[in-house]
Amino acid sequence: MKINHIGVIAGVPSALSDIDKKRGHESKVIQTYPHPFKFNRDEFFLIDGFNFHSAVNSCRYLCECTKADRIHIHEKAPLKGIEILIFKLLGKEVIFHYHGTDIRGKRQPFLHKLADKKIRIYSRSDEICGCSLGSKSSKR
């Protein structure tokens, strides 16, 4: 199975990609914005605002993701969730992985509801306080 992890949040996508590879899957990490910490990544497509460079990188990002069977998004969807709709129309499995402050006390963007699974992890420093895994049919 080909798996793309989108984002570099706290090195979690890199760690999960390594686990995927140990399990025999083809896995890569795609970064879409600059990050001060240098976590492992396989591809970097800077998507920053509405300009020609971002438009080209958005197309490259979408093309790279369509090669995967599963897209595991670890950050706010770079294209405002429109890519989730595209991936679902192409029959891809989409997992949205929320890390702490990107979901705590906030509403999910509408298009995030199209994801096959949503993982929510709320953490306080290094201690995990709660974790839930729900499918799109769950009411979480």
Short mmCIF file of N, CA and C in Angstrom, two decimals:
data_model
loop_
_atom_site.label_atom_id
_atom_site.label_comp_id
_atom_site.label_asym_id
_atom_site.label_seq_id
_atom_site.Cartn_x
_atom_site.Cartn_y
_atom_site.Cartn_z
N MET A 1 0.85 -1.17 0.00
CA MET A 1 0.00 0.00 0.00
C MET A 1 0.90 1.24 0.00
N LYS A 2 0.50 2.24 -0.76
CA LYS A 2 1.21 3.52 -0.80
C LYS A 2 0.50 4.49 0.13
N ILE A 3 1.26 5.09 1.04
CA ILE A 3 0.70 6.00 2.04
C ILE A 3 1.46 7.31 2.01
N ASN A 4 0.73 8.42 1.95
CA ASN A 4 1.34 9.74 2.05
C ASN A 4 0.90 10.38 3.35
N HIS A 5 1.88 10.85 4.13
CA HIS A 5 1.61 11.61 5.35
C HIS A 5 1.83 13.08 5.02
N ILE A 6 0.82 13.91 5.26
CA ILE A 6 0.89 15.33 4.95
C ILE A 6 1.13 16.10 6.24
N GLY A 7 2.25 16.82 6.30
CA GLY A 7 2.56 17.63 7.47
C GLY A 7 3.78 17.11 8.22
N VAL A 8 4.30 17.95 9.11
CA VAL A 8 5.48 17.59 9.89
C VAL A 8 5.28 17.87 11.38
N ILE A 9 4.06 17.80 11.86
CA ILE A 9 3.73 18.15 13.24
C ILE A 9 4.53 17.30 14.23
N ALA A 10 5.43 17.93 14.97
CA ALA A 10 6.17 17.30 16.07
C ALA A 10 6.86 15.99 15.66
N GLY A 11 7.12 15.81 14.40
CA GLY A 11 7.79 14.59 13.95
C GLY A 11 6.91 13.35 13.90
N VAL A 12 5.62 13.50 14.22
CA VAL A 12 4.71 12.36 14.23
C VAL A 12 4.57 11.73 12.84
N PRO A 13 4.37 12.52 11.77
CA PRO A 13 4.27 11.90 10.45
C PRO A 13 5.52 11.10 10.07
N SER A 14 6.70 11.61 10.43
CA SER A 14 7.95 10.90 10.13
C SER A 14 8.01 9.57 10.86
N ALA A 15 7.61 9.58 12.13
CA ALA A 15 7.62 8.34 12.92
C ALA A 15 6.62 7.33 12.36
N LEU A 16 5.43 7.79 12.00
CA LEU A 16 4.43 6.88 11.43
C LEU A 16 4.87 6.35 10.06
N SER A 17 5.54 7.19 9.28
CA SER A 17 6.04 6.76 7.98
C SER A 17 7.09 5.65 8.16
N ASP A 18 7.95 5.82 9.16
CA ASP A 18 8.96 4.77 9.44
C ASP A 18 8.28 3.45 9.83
N ILE A 19 7.23 3.53 10.62
CA ILE A 19 6.48 2.33 11.01
C ILE A 19 5.84 1.69 9.78
N ASP A 20 5.25 2.53 8.92
CA ASP A 20 4.64 2.01 7.69
C ASP A 20 5.67 1.25 6.86
N LYS A 21 6.87 1.81 6.73
CA LYS A 21 7.93 1.18 5.93
C LYS A 21 8.35 -0.15 6.54
N LYS A 22 8.43 -0.22 7.87
CA LYS A 22 8.78 -1.47 8.53
C LYS A 22 7.72 -2.54 8.31
N ARG A 23 6.47 -2.10 8.10
CA ARG A 23 5.38 -3.04 7.84
C ARG A 23 5.26 -3.41 6.36
N GLY A 24 6.19 -2.90 5.55
CA GLY A 24 6.22 -3.27 4.14
C GLY A 24 5.45 -2.35 3.21
N HIS A 25 4.99 -1.20 3.71
CA HIS A 25 4.27 -0.25 2.87
C HIS A 25 5.25 0.76 2.27
N GLU A 26 4.86 1.36 1.17
CA GLU A 26 5.60 2.47 0.60
C GLU A 26 5.01 3.74 1.21
N SER A 27 5.82 4.51 1.91
CA SER A 27 5.30 5.64 2.66
C SER A 27 6.22 6.84 2.52
N LYS A 28 5.62 8.03 2.41
CA LYS A 28 6.43 9.25 2.35
C LYS A 28 5.75 10.36 3.12
N VAL A 29 6.57 11.33 3.53
CA VAL A 29 6.10 12.51 4.27
C VAL A 29 6.19 13.71 3.33
N ILE A 30 5.08 14.45 3.22
CA ILE A 30 5.03 15.63 2.36
C ILE A 30 4.79 16.85 3.24
N GLN A 31 5.65 17.84 3.12
CA GLN A 31 5.54 19.08 3.88
C GLN A 31 5.03 20.17 2.94
N THR A 32 4.08 21.01 3.42
CA THR A 32 3.49 22.04 2.57
C THR A 32 3.71 23.46 3.09
N TYR A 33 4.45 23.62 4.16
CA TYR A 33 4.74 24.95 4.68
C TYR A 33 6.09 24.91 5.40
N PRO A 34 6.77 26.07 5.50
CA PRO A 34 8.07 26.07 6.19
C PRO A 34 7.88 25.81 7.68
N HIS A 35 8.80 25.08 8.27
CA HIS A 35 8.73 24.76 9.69
C HIS A 35 10.11 25.00 10.30
N PRO A 36 10.17 25.61 11.49
CA PRO A 36 11.48 25.91 12.08
C PRO A 36 12.30 24.67 12.45
N PHE A 37 11.63 23.57 12.75
CA PHE A 37 12.34 22.34 13.09
C PHE A 37 12.49 21.50 11.84
N LYS A 38 13.58 20.83 11.71
CA LYS A 38 13.88 20.06 10.50
C LYS A 38 13.53 18.59 10.70
N PHE A 39 12.24 18.27 10.62
CA PHE A 39 11.82 16.88 10.71
C PHE A 39 12.03 16.21 9.35
N ASN A 40 12.17 14.91 9.37
CA ASN A 40 12.36 14.18 8.12
C ASN A 40 11.16 14.38 7.20
N ARG A 41 11.45 14.56 5.93
CA ARG A 41 10.41 14.68 4.91
C ARG A 41 10.95 14.14 3.61
N ASP A 42 10.04 13.71 2.76
CA ASP A 42 10.44 13.20 1.45
C ASP A 42 10.18 14.21 0.34
N GLU A 43 9.16 15.02 0.49
CA GLU A 43 8.79 16.03 -0.51
C GLU A 43 8.45 17.33 0.21
N PHE A 44 8.70 18.47 -0.47
CA PHE A 44 8.33 19.77 0.08
C PHE A 44 7.70 20.59 -1.03
N PHE A 45 6.42 20.91 -0.87
CA PHE A 45 5.70 21.76 -1.81
C PHE A 45 5.18 22.96 -1.03
N LEU A 46 5.82 24.12 -1.17
CA LEU A 46 5.42 25.31 -0.42
C LEU A 46 4.11 25.85 -0.98
N ILE A 47 3.07 25.79 -0.16
CA ILE A 47 1.76 26.34 -0.53
C ILE A 47 1.50 27.49 0.42
N ASP A 48 1.69 28.71 -0.08
CA ASP A 48 1.65 29.89 0.79
C ASP A 48 0.96 31.04 0.06
N GLY A 49 -0.34 31.15 0.24
CA GLY A 49 -1.07 32.25 -0.36
C GLY A 49 -1.49 31.99 -1.80
N PHE A 50 -1.95 33.05 -2.44
CA PHE A 50 -2.42 32.95 -3.82
C PHE A 50 -1.39 33.59 -4.75
N ASN A 51 -0.49 32.80 -5.26
CA ASN A 51 0.50 33.29 -6.20
C ASN A 51 0.88 32.16 -7.15
N PHE A 52 1.61 32.47 -8.18
CA PHE A 52 1.94 31.47 -9.20
C PHE A 52 2.69 30.29 -8.61
N HIS A 53 3.68 30.57 -7.77
CA HIS A 53 4.49 29.49 -7.18
C HIS A 53 3.63 28.54 -6.36
N SER A 54 2.72 29.09 -5.56
CA SER A 54 1.83 28.24 -4.76
C SER A 54 0.87 27.44 -5.63
N ALA A 55 0.43 28.04 -6.74
CA ALA A 55 -0.48 27.32 -7.66
C ALA A 55 0.23 26.12 -8.28
N VAL A 56 1.47 26.31 -8.69
CA VAL A 56 2.26 25.20 -9.26
C VAL A 56 2.48 24.13 -8.21
N ASN A 57 2.86 24.53 -7.00
CA ASN A 57 3.11 23.56 -5.93
C ASN A 57 1.82 22.86 -5.50
N SER A 58 0.69 23.55 -5.56
CA SER A 58 -0.59 22.90 -5.24
C SER A 58 -0.87 21.79 -6.23
N CYS A 59 -0.62 22.03 -7.50
CA CYS A 59 -0.81 20.99 -8.52
C CYS A 59 0.15 19.83 -8.30
N ARG A 60 1.41 20.13 -7.98
CA ARG A 60 2.39 19.08 -7.72
C ARG A 60 1.99 18.26 -6.49
N TYR A 61 1.48 18.94 -5.45
CA TYR A 61 1.02 18.28 -4.23
C TYR A 61 -0.14 17.34 -4.54
N LEU A 62 -1.13 17.82 -5.29
CA LEU A 62 -2.28 16.99 -5.64
C LEU A 62 -1.86 15.79 -6.49
N CYS A 63 -0.98 16.02 -7.45
CA CYS A 63 -0.51 14.91 -8.32
C CYS A 63 0.22 13.86 -7.50
N GLU A 64 1.06 14.30 -6.57
CA GLU A 64 1.81 13.34 -5.74
C GLU A 64 0.86 12.55 -4.85
N CYS A 65 -0.15 13.20 -4.30
CA CYS A 65 -1.09 12.51 -3.41
C CYS A 65 -1.98 11.52 -4.15
N THR A 66 -2.28 11.80 -5.41
CA THR A 66 -3.14 10.87 -6.15
C THR A 66 -2.44 9.55 -6.45
N LYS A 67 -1.12 9.49 -6.27
CA LYS A 67 -0.38 8.24 -6.48
C LYS A 67 -0.52 7.30 -5.28
N ALA A 68 -0.99 7.82 -4.15
CA ALA A 68 -1.09 7.03 -2.92
C ALA A 68 -2.46 6.38 -2.79
N ASP A 69 -2.52 5.28 -2.03
CA ASP A 69 -3.80 4.63 -1.72
C ASP A 69 -4.46 5.29 -0.51
N ARG A 70 -3.63 5.75 0.42
CA ARG A 70 -4.13 6.36 1.66
C ARG A 70 -3.41 7.69 1.86
N ILE A 71 -4.18 8.73 2.18
CA ILE A 71 -3.61 10.04 2.48
C ILE A 71 -3.93 10.33 3.94
N HIS A 72 -2.87 10.51 4.73
CA HIS A 72 -2.99 10.72 6.17
C HIS A 72 -2.56 12.17 6.43
N ILE A 73 -3.55 13.04 6.67
CA ILE A 73 -3.29 14.47 6.82
C ILE A 73 -3.11 14.80 8.30
N HIS A 74 -1.96 15.40 8.63
CA HIS A 74 -1.61 15.70 10.03
C HIS A 74 -1.68 17.18 10.36
N GLU A 75 -2.24 17.96 9.50
CA GLU A 75 -2.29 19.40 9.73
C GLU A 75 -3.56 19.93 9.09
N LYS A 76 -3.78 21.21 9.25
CA LYS A 76 -4.90 21.83 8.57
C LYS A 76 -4.72 21.56 7.07
N ALA A 77 -5.76 21.14 6.40
CA ALA A 77 -5.64 20.80 4.98
C ALA A 77 -5.07 21.99 4.20
N PRO A 78 -3.95 21.79 3.50
CA PRO A 78 -3.27 22.90 2.83
C PRO A 78 -4.14 23.66 1.82
N LEU A 79 -5.09 22.98 1.18
CA LEU A 79 -5.93 23.64 0.18
C LEU A 79 -7.36 23.85 0.71
N LYS A 80 -7.45 24.14 2.00
CA LYS A 80 -8.73 24.45 2.67
C LYS A 80 -9.73 23.29 2.62
N GLY A 81 -9.24 22.08 2.45
CA GLY A 81 -10.11 20.91 2.46
C GLY A 81 -10.61 20.49 1.10
N ILE A 82 -10.39 21.32 0.09
CA ILE A 82 -10.84 20.97 -1.25
C ILE A 82 -10.17 19.69 -1.73
N GLU A 83 -8.91 19.48 -1.31
CA GLU A 83 -8.21 18.26 -1.72
C GLU A 83 -8.87 17.01 -1.15
N ILE A 84 -9.51 17.12 0.00
CA ILE A 84 -10.20 15.96 0.58
C ILE A 84 -11.32 15.52 -0.36
N LEU A 85 -12.05 16.48 -0.88
CA LEU A 85 -13.11 16.18 -1.83
C LEU A 85 -12.53 15.51 -3.08
N ILE A 86 -11.44 16.04 -3.59
CA ILE A 86 -10.79 15.46 -4.78
C ILE A 86 -10.32 14.04 -4.49
N PHE A 87 -9.67 13.83 -3.35
CA PHE A 87 -9.17 12.50 -3.01
C PHE A 87 -10.32 11.50 -2.88
N LYS A 88 -11.41 11.91 -2.26
CA LYS A 88 -12.56 11.02 -2.09
C LYS A 88 -13.19 10.67 -3.44
N LEU A 89 -13.28 11.66 -4.34
CA LEU A 89 -13.82 11.40 -5.67
C LEU A 89 -12.94 10.42 -6.45
N LEU A 90 -11.64 10.41 -6.14
CA LEU A 90 -10.71 9.48 -6.78
C LEU A 90 -10.64 8.13 -6.07
N GLY A 91 -11.44 7.97 -5.02
CA GLY A 91 -11.50 6.69 -4.31
C GLY A 91 -10.36 6.45 -3.33
N LYS A 92 -9.71 7.51 -2.88
CA LYS A 92 -8.61 7.38 -1.92
C LYS A 92 -9.15 7.33 -0.49
N GLU A 93 -8.42 6.63 0.37
CA GLU A 93 -8.76 6.63 1.79
C GLU A 93 -8.10 7.85 2.42
N VAL A 94 -8.88 8.64 3.14
CA VAL A 94 -8.37 9.86 3.77
C VAL A 94 -8.50 9.75 5.28
N ILE A 95 -7.39 9.98 5.96
CA ILE A 95 -7.39 10.00 7.43
C ILE A 95 -6.97 11.39 7.86
N PHE A 96 -7.75 12.00 8.75
CA PHE A 96 -7.41 13.31 9.28
C PHE A 96 -6.95 13.13 10.72
N HIS A 97 -5.77 13.58 11.03
CA HIS A 97 -5.14 13.37 12.33
C HIS A 97 -4.99 14.73 13.01
N TYR A 98 -5.82 14.98 14.00
CA TYR A 98 -5.77 16.25 14.72
C TYR A 98 -4.81 16.13 15.90
N HIS A 99 -3.95 17.11 16.05
CA HIS A 99 -2.95 17.12 17.12
C HIS A 99 -3.23 18.29 18.06
N GLY A 100 -3.83 18.04 19.21
CA GLY A 100 -3.99 19.05 20.25
C GLY A 100 -4.69 20.32 19.84
N THR A 101 -3.95 21.43 19.76
CA THR A 101 -4.55 22.75 19.59
C THR A 101 -5.21 22.98 18.25
N ASP A 102 -4.94 22.14 17.25
CA ASP A 102 -5.60 22.37 15.96
C ASP A 102 -7.05 21.92 15.97
N ILE A 103 -7.52 21.27 17.04
CA ILE A 103 -8.93 20.88 17.13
C ILE A 103 -9.56 21.27 18.47
N ARG A 104 -8.76 21.38 19.53
CA ARG A 104 -9.30 21.64 20.86
C ARG A 104 -10.14 22.92 20.87
N GLY A 105 -11.43 22.78 21.17
CA GLY A 105 -12.31 23.93 21.27
C GLY A 105 -12.69 24.57 19.95
N LYS A 106 -12.39 23.92 18.84
CA LYS A 106 -12.68 24.51 17.53
C LYS A 106 -13.59 23.60 16.74
N ARG A 107 -14.32 24.18 15.82
CA ARG A 107 -15.18 23.38 14.93
C ARG A 107 -14.35 22.88 13.76
N GLN A 108 -14.70 21.70 13.28
CA GLN A 108 -14.03 21.16 12.11
C GLN A 108 -14.51 21.89 10.87
N PRO A 109 -13.60 22.19 9.95
CA PRO A 109 -14.06 22.73 8.67
C PRO A 109 -14.98 21.71 8.00
N PHE A 110 -15.95 22.18 7.25
CA PHE A 110 -16.98 21.33 6.67
C PHE A 110 -16.40 20.16 5.87
N LEU A 111 -15.43 20.41 5.01
CA LEU A 111 -14.92 19.36 4.14
C LEU A 111 -14.11 18.29 4.89
N HIS A 112 -13.68 18.59 6.11
CA HIS A 112 -12.97 17.58 6.90
C HIS A 112 -13.88 16.41 7.23
N LYS A 113 -15.18 16.64 7.22
CA LYS A 113 -16.13 15.59 7.55
C LYS A 113 -16.17 14.49 6.50
N LEU A 114 -15.57 14.73 5.34
CA LEU A 114 -15.53 13.73 4.28
C LEU A 114 -14.47 12.65 4.53
N ALA A 115 -13.58 12.88 5.46
CA ALA A 115 -12.50 11.93 5.73
C ALA A 115 -13.07 10.60 6.21
N ASP A 116 -12.38 9.50 5.86
CA ASP A 116 -12.81 8.17 6.29
C ASP A 116 -12.66 7.99 7.79
N LYS A 117 -11.57 8.51 8.34
CA LYS A 117 -11.32 8.40 9.78
C LYS A 117 -10.79 9.72 10.27
N LYS A 118 -11.10 10.01 11.53
CA LYS A 118 -10.55 11.19 12.18
C LYS A 118 -9.92 10.74 13.48
N ILE A 119 -8.68 11.12 13.69
CA ILE A 119 -7.98 10.80 14.93
C ILE A 119 -7.78 12.10 15.67
N ARG A 120 -8.21 12.13 16.92
CA ARG A 120 -8.04 13.33 17.74
C ARG A 120 -7.16 12.99 18.92
N ILE A 121 -6.07 13.72 19.06
CA ILE A 121 -5.18 13.51 20.20
C ILE A 121 -5.04 14.83 20.94
N TYR A 122 -5.43 14.82 22.20
CA TYR A 122 -5.29 15.99 23.05
C TYR A 122 -4.15 15.72 24.01
N SER A 123 -3.17 16.58 24.03
CA SER A 123 -2.03 16.32 24.89
C SER A 123 -1.70 17.54 25.74
N ARG A 124 -1.13 17.27 26.89
CA ARG A 124 -0.61 18.28 27.78
C ARG A 124 0.85 17.94 27.98
N SER A 125 1.74 18.73 27.46
CA SER A 125 3.18 18.47 27.36
C SER A 125 3.38 17.09 26.75
N ASP A 126 4.06 16.18 27.41
CA ASP A 126 4.31 14.88 26.82
C ASP A 126 3.29 13.82 27.21
N GLU A 127 2.37 14.16 28.09
CA GLU A 127 1.39 13.19 28.57
C GLU A 127 0.14 13.23 27.70
N ILE A 128 -0.26 12.10 27.18
CA ILE A 128 -1.48 12.05 26.36
C ILE A 128 -2.67 11.96 27.30
N CYS A 129 -3.57 12.94 27.19
CA CYS A 129 -4.73 13.00 28.08
C CYS A 129 -5.91 12.24 27.51
N GLY A 130 -6.04 12.19 26.22
CA GLY A 130 -7.17 11.49 25.64
C GLY A 130 -6.97 11.29 24.16
N CYS A 131 -7.48 10.22 23.67
CA CYS A 131 -7.35 9.93 22.25
C CYS A 131 -8.63 9.24 21.80
N SER A 132 -9.15 9.65 20.67
CA SER A 132 -10.32 8.96 20.14
C SER A 132 -10.13 8.74 18.65
N LEU A 133 -10.62 7.63 18.18
CA LEU A 133 -10.57 7.30 16.78
C LEU A 133 -11.99 7.09 16.32
N GLY A 134 -12.44 7.91 15.39
CA GLY A 134 -13.81 7.77 14.94
C GLY A 134 -13.88 7.73 13.43
N SER A 135 -14.87 7.04 12.92
CA SER A 135 -15.08 7.04 11.48
C SER A 135 -16.03 8.17 11.14
N LYS A 136 -16.25 8.41 9.85
CA LYS A 136 -17.12 9.52 9.49
C LYS A 136 -18.56 9.28 9.92
N SER A 137 -18.89 8.04 10.24
CA SER A 137 -20.25 7.76 10.69
C SER A 137 -20.42 7.94 12.20
N SER A 138 -19.29 8.12 12.92
CA SER A 138 -19.42 8.31 14.37
C SER A 138 -19.87 9.73 14.66
N LYS A 139 -20.39 9.95 15.85
CA LYS A 139 -20.92 11.27 16.19
C LYS A 139 -19.96 12.04 17.08
N ARG A 140 -18.67 11.74 16.97
CA ARG A 140 -17.67 12.44 17.79
C ARG A 140 -17.25 13.72 17.14
#
